[in-house]
Short mmCIF file of C-alpha atoms in Angstrom, two decimals:
data_model
loop_
_atom_site.label_atom_id
_atom_site.label_comp_id
_atom_site.label_asym_id
_atom_site.label_seq_id
_atom_site.Cartn_x
_atom_site.Cartn_y
_atom_site.Cartn_z
CA MET A 70 1.79 17.34 -8.57
CA PHE A 71 1.23 15.69 -5.12
CA ILE A 72 1.09 11.89 -5.19
CA CYS A 73 -0.16 9.64 -2.40
CA ASP A 74 1.15 6.14 -2.97
CA CYS A 75 -0.26 3.47 -0.64
CA HIS A 76 2.48 0.84 -1.03
CA CYS A 77 6.15 0.40 -1.73
CA ASP A 78 8.73 -2.17 -0.55
CA THR A 79 11.69 0.24 -0.72
CA LEU A 80 12.63 -0.23 2.96
CA THR A 81 13.57 -3.86 2.31
CA GLU A 82 15.99 -2.88 -0.47
CA LEU A 83 17.48 -0.03 1.58
CA TYR A 84 18.09 -2.41 4.48
CA LYS A 85 19.61 -5.15 2.35
CA LYS A 86 21.90 -2.78 0.41
CA ASN A 87 22.63 -0.30 3.21
CA VAL A 88 21.60 2.70 1.15
CA GLY A 89 19.63 5.80 2.02
CA LEU A 90 16.02 6.88 1.55
CA TYR A 91 16.81 10.36 0.27
CA GLU A 92 18.66 9.32 -2.87
CA ASN A 93 19.18 5.81 -4.26
CA GLU A 94 18.83 3.72 -7.43
CA GLN A 95 15.60 2.03 -6.39
CA HIS A 96 12.13 2.77 -7.78
CA PHE A 97 11.50 5.34 -5.01
CA ASP A 98 13.48 7.94 -3.15
CA ILE A 99 12.62 11.23 -1.43
CA LYS A 100 14.69 13.34 -3.81
CA ARG A 101 12.57 12.28 -6.82
CA GLN A 102 9.41 12.60 -4.76
CA MET A 103 10.33 16.20 -4.06
CA GLU A 104 11.24 16.85 -7.71
CA LEU A 105 7.85 15.49 -8.71
CA GLY A 106 6.14 18.06 -6.52
CA GLY A 107 5.73 16.24 -3.21
CA GLY A 108 3.67 13.38 -1.97
CA LEU A 109 2.85 10.90 0.77
CA GLN A 110 4.53 7.50 0.44
CA PHE A 111 3.44 4.53 2.56
CA CYS A 112 6.71 2.74 3.33
CA ALA A 113 5.93 -0.91 4.03
CA ILE A 114 7.95 -3.33 6.12
CA TYR A 115 7.64 -6.53 4.11
CA VAL A 116 8.16 -9.74 6.17
CA PRO A 117 8.95 -12.75 3.98
CA THR A 118 6.73 -15.53 5.27
CA GLN A 119 8.88 -18.25 3.74
CA GLU A 120 11.71 -17.23 6.07
CA PHE A 121 9.71 -16.24 9.16
CA ARG A 122 6.75 -18.63 8.98
CA TYR A 123 7.28 -19.92 12.48
CA GLY A 124 8.66 -16.92 14.34
CA GLY A 125 11.38 -14.32 14.09
CA GLY A 126 9.24 -11.94 12.09
CA LEU A 127 9.01 -9.40 14.89
CA ARG A 128 12.79 -9.08 15.22
CA TYR A 129 13.10 -8.55 11.45
CA THR A 130 10.28 -6.03 11.55
CA LEU A 131 12.09 -4.01 14.21
CA LYS A 132 15.22 -3.95 12.09
CA LEU A 133 13.34 -2.40 9.15
CA ALA A 134 11.40 -0.05 11.42
CA ASP A 135 14.76 1.14 12.79
CA LYS A 136 16.05 1.65 9.24
CA TYR A 137 13.02 3.80 8.48
CA LEU A 138 13.27 5.85 11.68
CA GLN A 139 17.00 6.42 11.31
CA GLU A 140 16.61 7.50 7.68
CA MET A 141 13.85 9.96 8.63
CA LYS A 142 16.03 11.39 11.43
CA LYS A 143 18.99 11.69 9.10
CA MET A 144 17.00 13.65 6.49
CA GLN A 145 15.39 15.89 9.10
CA ALA A 146 18.79 16.58 10.70
CA ALA A 147 20.04 17.65 7.26
CA GLY A 148 17.27 20.23 7.12
CA LEU A 149 15.11 18.42 4.58
CA ASP A 150 11.37 19.00 4.81
CA VAL A 151 10.34 15.36 5.18
CA PHE A 152 7.27 14.76 7.32
CA GLN A 153 6.03 11.58 9.03
CA VAL A 154 2.25 11.02 9.14
CA ARG A 155 0.91 9.58 12.38
CA THR A 156 -2.47 11.26 12.91
CA LYS A 157 -5.45 12.40 10.86
CA THR A 158 -4.24 16.01 11.31
CA ASP A 159 -0.87 14.95 9.93
CA ALA A 160 -2.55 13.50 6.84
CA ARG A 161 -3.88 16.90 5.80
CA GLU A 162 -0.69 18.65 6.96
CA ALA A 163 1.37 16.45 4.61
CA LEU A 164 0.20 18.68 1.74
CA ASN A 165 2.22 21.54 3.20
CA HIS A 166 5.52 19.63 3.14
CA LYS A 167 7.92 18.85 0.33
CA ALA A 168 7.77 15.14 1.13
CA ALA A 169 5.94 12.85 3.52
CA THR A 170 5.99 9.21 4.52
CA MET A 171 3.89 6.85 6.62
CA LEU A 172 5.16 3.58 8.09
CA ALA A 173 3.23 0.38 7.21
CA ILE A 174 3.59 -3.39 7.52
CA GLU A 175 3.06 -5.93 4.79
CA GLU A 176 2.35 -9.32 6.39
CA GLY A 177 0.55 -9.60 9.74
CA GLY A 178 3.04 -12.33 10.78
CA ALA A 179 5.24 -9.36 11.73
CA ILE A 180 3.51 -9.19 15.10
CA ASP A 181 4.20 -12.86 15.91
CA GLY A 182 0.67 -13.57 17.08
CA SER A 183 0.72 -10.79 19.70
CA LEU A 184 -1.67 -7.87 20.20
CA GLU A 185 0.98 -6.40 22.52
CA ALA A 186 3.41 -6.36 19.60
CA LEU A 187 0.75 -4.73 17.40
CA ARG A 188 0.37 -1.94 19.94
CA CYS A 189 4.13 -1.51 20.09
CA MET A 190 4.22 -1.23 16.29
CA TYR A 191 1.61 1.51 16.57
CA GLU A 192 3.82 3.41 19.02
CA LEU A 193 6.68 3.22 16.50
CA GLY A 194 4.44 4.93 13.94
CA VAL A 195 2.95 2.02 11.98
CA ARG A 196 -0.44 3.15 10.71
CA ALA A 197 -1.39 0.44 8.20
CA MET A 198 -0.97 -3.32 8.12
CA THR A 199 -1.56 -5.87 5.35
CA LEU A 200 -3.18 -8.67 7.31
CA THR A 201 -1.54 -11.41 5.30
CA TRP A 202 0.96 -11.76 2.49
CA SER A 203 -0.08 -14.50 0.08
CA ASN A 204 0.57 -17.34 2.49
CA ARG A 205 -1.12 -18.38 5.77
CA ASN A 206 -0.41 -16.71 9.11
CA ASP A 207 -2.00 -16.47 12.57
CA ILE A 208 -4.52 -13.90 11.30
CA ALA A 209 -5.92 -15.49 8.11
CA ASP A 210 -5.11 -17.28 4.87
CA GLY A 211 -3.49 -15.49 1.96
CA VAL A 212 -4.47 -16.00 -1.68
CA ASN A 213 -1.98 -18.86 -2.04
CA GLU A 214 -4.11 -20.86 0.44
CA GLU A 215 -7.47 -20.01 -1.13
CA ILE A 216 -8.17 -23.73 -1.71
CA SER A 217 -8.55 -24.30 2.05
CA GLY A 218 -11.39 -21.72 2.33
CA GLY A 219 -9.85 -20.24 5.48
CA GLY A 220 -10.90 -16.79 6.67
CA LEU A 221 -10.08 -14.67 9.71
CA THR A 222 -9.08 -16.68 12.74
CA VAL A 223 -10.24 -15.79 16.25
CA PHE A 224 -6.93 -13.94 16.66
CA GLY A 225 -7.43 -12.28 13.27
CA ARG A 226 -10.74 -10.88 14.42
CA GLN A 227 -9.03 -9.55 17.54
CA VAL A 228 -6.37 -7.88 15.36
CA VAL A 229 -8.94 -6.17 13.18
CA ALA A 230 -10.83 -4.94 16.24
CA GLU A 231 -7.60 -3.62 17.85
CA MET A 232 -6.52 -1.91 14.66
CA ASN A 233 -9.93 -0.24 14.47
CA ARG A 234 -9.56 0.90 18.07
CA LEU A 235 -6.03 2.22 17.59
CA GLY A 236 -6.77 3.92 14.31
CA MET A 237 -4.78 1.80 11.84
CA LEU A 238 -5.66 1.03 8.22
CA VAL A 239 -6.70 -2.58 7.73
CA ASP A 240 -5.21 -3.70 4.41
CA VAL A 241 -6.86 -6.61 2.54
CA SER A 242 -4.43 -6.91 -0.35
CA HIS A 243 -3.10 -10.53 -0.51
CA ILE A 244 -5.84 -12.03 1.73
CA ALA A 245 -7.87 -14.99 0.48
CA PRO A 246 -11.52 -14.26 -0.51
CA ARG A 247 -13.04 -15.78 2.64
CA GLY A 248 -10.83 -13.59 4.81
CA PHE A 249 -11.71 -10.53 2.71
CA TRP A 250 -15.40 -11.01 3.41
CA ASP A 251 -14.71 -11.64 7.08
CA VAL A 252 -12.89 -8.31 7.25
CA ILE A 253 -15.82 -6.58 5.56
CA GLU A 254 -18.12 -8.08 8.17
CA THR A 255 -15.79 -7.43 11.15
CA SER A 256 -14.25 -4.03 10.62
CA THR A 257 -16.05 -1.00 12.02
CA LYS A 258 -13.90 1.38 10.00
CA PRO A 259 -13.18 1.80 6.29
CA ILE A 260 -10.59 -0.64 4.91
CA ILE A 261 -8.04 -0.45 2.13
CA ALA A 262 -6.62 -2.70 -0.55
CA THR A 263 -3.33 -0.90 -0.85
CA HIS A 264 -2.09 -2.56 -4.04
CA SER A 265 -4.63 -4.53 -6.02
CA ASN A 266 -6.22 -4.32 -9.46
CA ALA A 267 -9.38 -5.49 -11.23
CA LYS A 268 -9.72 -9.25 -11.69
CA ALA A 269 -12.17 -8.64 -14.54
CA LEU A 270 -9.27 -7.27 -16.62
CA CYS A 271 -6.54 -9.56 -15.32
CA SER A 272 -7.45 -12.82 -13.66
CA HIS A 273 -4.48 -13.05 -11.25
CA PRO A 274 -5.66 -14.34 -7.86
CA ARG A 275 -4.19 -11.26 -6.18
CA ASN A 276 -6.69 -8.99 -7.97
CA LEU A 277 -10.16 -8.08 -6.72
CA ASP A 278 -13.35 -9.26 -8.33
CA ASP A 279 -16.25 -6.86 -9.01
CA GLU A 280 -18.14 -7.77 -5.84
CA GLN A 281 -15.03 -7.15 -3.66
CA ILE A 282 -14.46 -3.76 -5.30
CA LYS A 283 -18.10 -2.78 -4.75
CA ALA A 284 -17.90 -3.94 -1.13
CA ILE A 285 -14.91 -1.66 -0.54
CA VAL A 286 -16.93 1.24 -1.96
CA LYS A 287 -19.85 0.40 0.33
CA ASN A 288 -17.42 0.20 3.22
CA ASN A 289 -16.21 3.74 2.30
CA GLY A 290 -12.70 2.35 1.78
CA LEU A 291 -10.17 2.58 -1.01
CA VAL A 292 -8.43 0.53 -3.70
CA GLY A 293 -4.85 1.39 -4.63
CA VAL A 294 -4.10 0.59 -8.29
CA THR A 295 -0.78 -1.21 -8.49
CA PHE A 296 1.89 -1.25 -11.20
CA ALA A 297 2.80 -4.95 -10.88
CA GLY A 298 2.87 -6.17 -14.47
CA GLN A 299 1.33 -9.53 -13.69
CA PHE A 300 -1.63 -7.78 -12.03
CA LEU A 301 -2.13 -5.48 -15.01
CA GLU A 302 -1.93 -7.92 -17.95
CA GLN A 303 -2.16 -11.66 -18.46
CA ASP A 304 1.29 -11.37 -20.09
CA TYR A 305 3.27 -9.01 -17.87
CA ASN A 306 5.45 -8.09 -20.87
CA ASP A 307 2.46 -6.18 -22.22
CA ALA A 308 2.04 -4.06 -19.08
CA CYS A 309 2.37 -0.28 -19.72
CA ILE A 310 0.91 3.05 -18.75
CA ASP A 311 -2.20 2.27 -20.83
CA SER A 312 -2.72 -0.88 -18.73
CA VAL A 313 -2.81 1.26 -15.60
CA TYR A 314 -5.30 3.60 -17.25
CA ARG A 315 -7.59 0.70 -18.24
CA HIS A 316 -7.77 -0.61 -14.66
CA ILE A 317 -8.48 2.91 -13.39
CA ASP A 318 -11.17 3.47 -16.04
CA TYR A 319 -12.78 0.12 -15.33
CA MET A 320 -12.93 0.61 -11.58
CA LEU A 321 -14.19 4.15 -11.83
CA ASN A 322 -17.09 2.92 -13.94
CA LEU A 323 -17.75 -0.03 -11.64
CA MET A 324 -17.59 2.08 -8.50
CA GLY A 325 -19.96 4.69 -9.87
CA ASP A 326 -17.94 7.53 -8.34
CA ASP A 327 -14.33 8.70 -8.04
CA ASP A 328 -14.05 8.74 -4.23
CA HIS A 329 -12.53 5.31 -3.58
CA LEU A 330 -9.55 4.93 -5.90
CA GLY A 331 -5.91 5.76 -5.43
CA PHE A 332 -2.43 4.46 -6.24
CA GLY A 333 -0.41 1.67 -4.61
CA SER A 334 2.54 1.23 -6.96
CA ASP A 335 4.37 -1.58 -5.16
CA PHE A 336 7.60 0.12 -6.17
CA ASP A 337 10.66 -1.98 -5.24
CA GLY A 338 8.41 -4.97 -4.65
CA ILE A 339 7.64 -5.79 -8.31
CA SER A 340 9.82 -7.81 -10.58
CA HIS A 341 7.94 -6.81 -13.74
CA PRO A 342 6.86 -3.16 -13.70
CA PRO A 343 5.26 -1.66 -16.81
CA TYR A 344 7.84 -1.16 -19.52
CA ASN A 345 7.35 2.61 -19.45
CA ILE A 346 7.16 3.08 -15.67
CA HIS A 347 10.62 2.91 -14.09
CA GLY A 348 10.08 4.70 -10.78
CA VAL A 349 8.35 7.46 -8.93
CA GLN A 350 9.47 9.97 -11.56
CA ASP A 351 7.13 8.30 -14.05
CA TYR A 352 4.00 9.39 -12.22
CA LYS A 353 4.35 12.54 -14.35
CA PRO A 354 3.82 10.85 -17.75
CA LEU A 355 1.16 8.59 -16.21
CA ILE A 356 -0.88 11.54 -14.97
CA GLU A 357 -0.42 13.31 -18.32
CA TYR A 358 -1.70 10.15 -20.05
CA LEU A 359 -4.76 9.92 -17.78
CA SER A 360 -5.55 13.56 -18.60
CA ALA A 361 -5.10 12.94 -22.32
CA LYS A 362 -7.56 10.01 -22.08
CA GLY A 363 -10.22 12.37 -20.78
CA ILE A 364 -10.13 11.89 -17.03
CA SER A 365 -10.93 15.26 -15.50
CA ASP A 366 -8.55 17.28 -13.35
CA ALA A 367 -10.95 16.94 -10.40
CA THR A 368 -10.96 13.14 -10.64
CA ILE A 369 -7.21 13.01 -11.15
CA ASN A 370 -6.72 15.08 -7.99
CA LYS A 371 -8.90 12.64 -6.08
CA ILE A 372 -6.96 9.63 -7.34
CA THR A 373 -3.52 11.17 -6.86
CA HIS A 374 -4.05 12.36 -3.27
CA GLU A 375 -7.43 13.58 -2.07
CA ASN A 376 -9.02 10.15 -1.60
CA VAL A 377 -6.10 8.79 0.41
CA ILE A 378 -5.95 11.85 2.67
CA SER A 379 -9.72 11.66 3.18
CA LEU A 380 -9.42 7.94 4.11
CA LEU A 381 -6.64 8.68 6.61
CA GLU A 382 -8.79 11.39 8.15
CA ARG A 383 -11.62 8.88 8.59
CA VAL A 384 -9.45 6.11 10.09
CA LEU A 385 -6.35 7.46 11.92
#
């Protein structure tokens, strides 16, 4: 079983607690990824906008990037087959390794309003960036600011264009609706919502409405189904494996094909995971449940890894 997961916040917890990526007590570690059968995990650098709203985000970002790079070096020095994805060729090559990761950023404030910083992040291996967290930054408004009706700023449009040029995934999770539609209009490459669910099933403002989901399909992009309980059910206490299945089933039917759906667990970034999903190891019962509900092996393979690898081959 090879699982591509488009979003986790594990790096933040590793940095705070000074623990390692190979084995830990968080939702995700490389050891359990290997035991599962391998995979590609997007490792996001989450920049808390409450703390870094007016600068300092870049310095914090570098600290977490260093944590990631040092952990990768440590595992590789120990002879572990852990691979870092940087190119479209790497995306396909990841299937031949016991574990793989890709560095990402959650919150465009990480670049402190600088295209130069964006390019430096690319050189460090960052290959995806969530344009906003839920608050406002130099790029656009997040969903918490939806009332203002703000979309992409002039700088935000420059960021999207530069990410397209570099070959970075533009992530629209967390962005306010006006900004979402601006990205659809502006981006020349497929986009991704790394960790978002269907608003028709759960009306949280972080979820995507039907028109947004269909626009991502038309854009040839991808939606990563997330395990955040409050994005799965109106009462997060009800969130479970069946909730994940229902969002998958709904979006597959809405999309009309199985080419634009994947996973974006948000492991280590969610306070209320489903009561029967406790970490990366629980992808196994989840996939078994999807199969038992009648989703074909071919579609499951697309959702677990093929769609993400195909997207990376189109964008990186």
